[in-house]
Amino acid sequence: TLILILLVTHIAAIAWHYFKKQDNLSRAMMLGDKSSDALAIPSNDRWMDWLKALVCFAITSGLVFVLIMAAPSA
């Protein structure tokens, strides 16, 4: 139930930004980049940053797997 509430809240926030603020956040989330009128330093995607992200993803996936396996069967 909590996950569904968070999911609906997330989608509602994206819709609010899209319709009220005219800001397409879903495109920025999918592409990982957002245009801006303000001057900004471009990101420097080094291989080490990608490796850290991959390690975080692997750890998180492993924790989710352990939680699913530890849950009692219905």
PDB file of C-alpha atoms in Angstrom:
ATOM      1  CA  THR A   1       0.000   0.000   0.000  1.00  0.00           C
ATOM      2  CA  LEU A   2       2.817   2.401   0.890  1.00  0.00           C
ATOM      3  CA  ILE A   3       4.558   1.810  -2.430  1.00  0.00           C
ATOM      4  CA  LEU A   4       1.339   2.511  -4.332  1.00  0.00           C
ATOM      5  CA  ILE A   5       0.817   5.745  -2.378  1.00  0.00           C
ATOM      6  CA  LEU A   6       4.377   6.840  -3.161  1.00  0.00           C
ATOM      7  CA  LEU A   7       3.952   5.897  -6.825  1.00  0.00           C
ATOM      8  CA  VAL A   8       0.733   7.906  -7.169  1.00  0.00           C
ATOM      9  CA  THR A   9       2.345  10.871  -5.370  1.00  0.00           C
ATOM     10  CA  HIS A  10       5.330  10.704  -7.729  1.00  0.00           C
ATOM     11  CA  ILE A  11       3.148  10.604 -10.838  1.00  0.00           C
ATOM     12  CA  ALA A  12       0.993  13.446  -9.500  1.00  0.00           C
ATOM     13  CA  ALA A  13       4.103  15.571  -8.919  1.00  0.00           C
ATOM     14  CA  ILE A  14       5.319  14.918 -12.463  1.00  0.00           C
ATOM     15  CA  ALA A  15       1.883  15.837 -13.858  1.00  0.00           C
ATOM     16  CA  TRP A  16       1.803  19.016 -11.741  1.00  0.00           C
ATOM     17  CA  HIS A  17       5.207  20.082 -13.049  1.00  0.00           C
ATOM     18  CA  TYR A  18       4.189  19.282 -16.635  1.00  0.00           C
ATOM     19  CA  PHE A  19       0.813  21.054 -16.669  1.00  0.00           C
ATOM     20  CA  LYS A  20       1.243  23.865 -14.114  1.00  0.00           C
ATOM     21  CA  LYS A  21       4.916  24.776 -14.487  1.00  0.00           C
ATOM     22  CA  GLN A  22       5.292  23.720 -18.150  1.00  0.00           C
ATOM     23  CA  ASP A  23       8.370  21.700 -17.175  1.00  0.00           C
ATOM     24  CA  ASN A  24       8.773  18.254 -18.776  1.00  0.00           C
ATOM     25  CA  LEU A  25      10.460  16.358 -15.952  1.00  0.00           C
ATOM     26  CA  SER A  26       9.767  12.922 -17.413  1.00  0.00           C
ATOM     27  CA  ARG A  27      12.023  13.691 -20.391  1.00  0.00           C
ATOM     28  CA  ALA A  28      14.777  14.864 -18.045  1.00  0.00           C
ATOM     29  CA  MET A  29      14.397  11.727 -15.900  1.00  0.00           C
ATOM     30  CA  MET A  30      14.547   9.406 -18.900  1.00  0.00           C
ATOM     31  CA  LEU A  31      17.486  11.107 -20.623  1.00  0.00           C
ATOM     32  CA  GLY A  32      19.339  12.207 -17.498  1.00  0.00           C
ATOM     33  CA  ASP A  33      19.716  15.724 -18.857  1.00  0.00           C
ATOM     34  CA  LYS A  34      17.696  18.919 -18.657  1.00  0.00           C
ATOM     35  CA  SER A  35      18.052  22.146 -20.621  1.00  0.00           C
ATOM     36  CA  SER A  36      18.228  25.390 -18.735  1.00  0.00           C
ATOM     37  CA  ASP A  37      18.409  29.077 -19.549  1.00  0.00           C
ATOM     38  CA  ALA A  38      20.845  29.637 -16.684  1.00  0.00           C
ATOM     39  CA  LEU A  39      24.546  29.063 -17.189  1.00  0.00           C
ATOM     40  CA  ALA A  40      25.654  25.768 -15.678  1.00  0.00           C
ATOM     41  CA  ILE A  41      28.793  23.712 -15.637  1.00  0.00           C
ATOM     42  CA  PRO A  42      28.306  20.649 -17.861  1.00  0.00           C
ATOM     43  CA  SER A  43      28.501  17.297 -16.105  1.00  0.00           C
ATOM     44  CA  ASN A  44      31.650  15.272 -16.457  1.00  0.00           C
ATOM     45  CA  ASP A  45      30.582  11.647 -16.869  1.00  0.00           C
ATOM     46  CA  ARG A  46      33.733   9.753 -16.036  1.00  0.00           C
ATOM     47  CA  TRP A  47      33.961   5.963 -16.118  1.00  0.00           C
ATOM     48  CA  MET A  48      34.435   5.961 -12.326  1.00  0.00           C
ATOM     49  CA  ASP A  49      31.040   7.666 -11.877  1.00  0.00           C
ATOM     50  CA  TRP A  50      29.378   5.007 -14.034  1.00  0.00           C
ATOM     51  CA  LEU A  51      31.147   2.285 -12.065  1.00  0.00           C
ATOM     52  CA  LYS A  52      29.920   3.751  -8.752  1.00  0.00           C
ATOM     53  CA  ALA A  53      26.372   3.877 -10.120  1.00  0.00           C
ATOM     54  CA  LEU A  54      26.641   0.252 -11.256  1.00  0.00           C
ATOM     55  CA  VAL A  55      27.908  -0.830  -7.824  1.00  0.00           C
ATOM     56  CA  CYS A  56      25.042   1.029  -6.111  1.00  0.00           C
ATOM     57  CA  PHE A  57      22.567  -0.638  -8.476  1.00  0.00           C
ATOM     58  CA  ALA A  58      24.053  -4.079  -7.773  1.00  0.00           C
ATOM     59  CA  ILE A  59      23.947  -3.570  -4.002  1.00  0.00           C
ATOM     60  CA  THR A  60      20.370  -2.296  -4.119  1.00  0.00           C
ATOM     61  CA  SER A  61      19.292  -5.185  -6.359  1.00  0.00           C
ATOM     62  CA  GLY A  62      20.932  -7.640  -3.994  1.00  0.00           C
ATOM     63  CA  LEU A  63      19.186  -6.124  -0.977  1.00  0.00           C
ATOM     64  CA  VAL A  64      15.807  -6.268  -2.726  1.00  0.00           C
ATOM     65  CA  PHE A  65      16.464  -9.930  -3.610  1.00  0.00           C
ATOM     66  CA  VAL A  66      17.351 -10.746   0.023  1.00  0.00           C
ATOM     67  CA  LEU A  67      14.220  -8.972   1.268  1.00  0.00           C
ATOM     68  CA  ILE A  68      12.021 -10.861  -1.196  1.00  0.00           C
ATOM     69  CA  MET A  69      13.563 -14.194  -0.259  1.00  0.00           C
ATOM     70  CA  ALA A  70      13.239 -13.435   3.482  1.00  0.00           C
ATOM     71  CA  ALA A  71       9.526 -12.582   3.195  1.00  0.00           C
ATOM     72  CA  PRO A  72       7.210 -15.350   4.349  1.00  0.00           C
ATOM     73  CA  SER A  73       5.335 -17.192   1.600  1.00  0.00           C
ATOM     74  CA  ALA A  74       1.629 -16.511   1.354  1.00  0.00           C
TER      75      ALA A  74
END
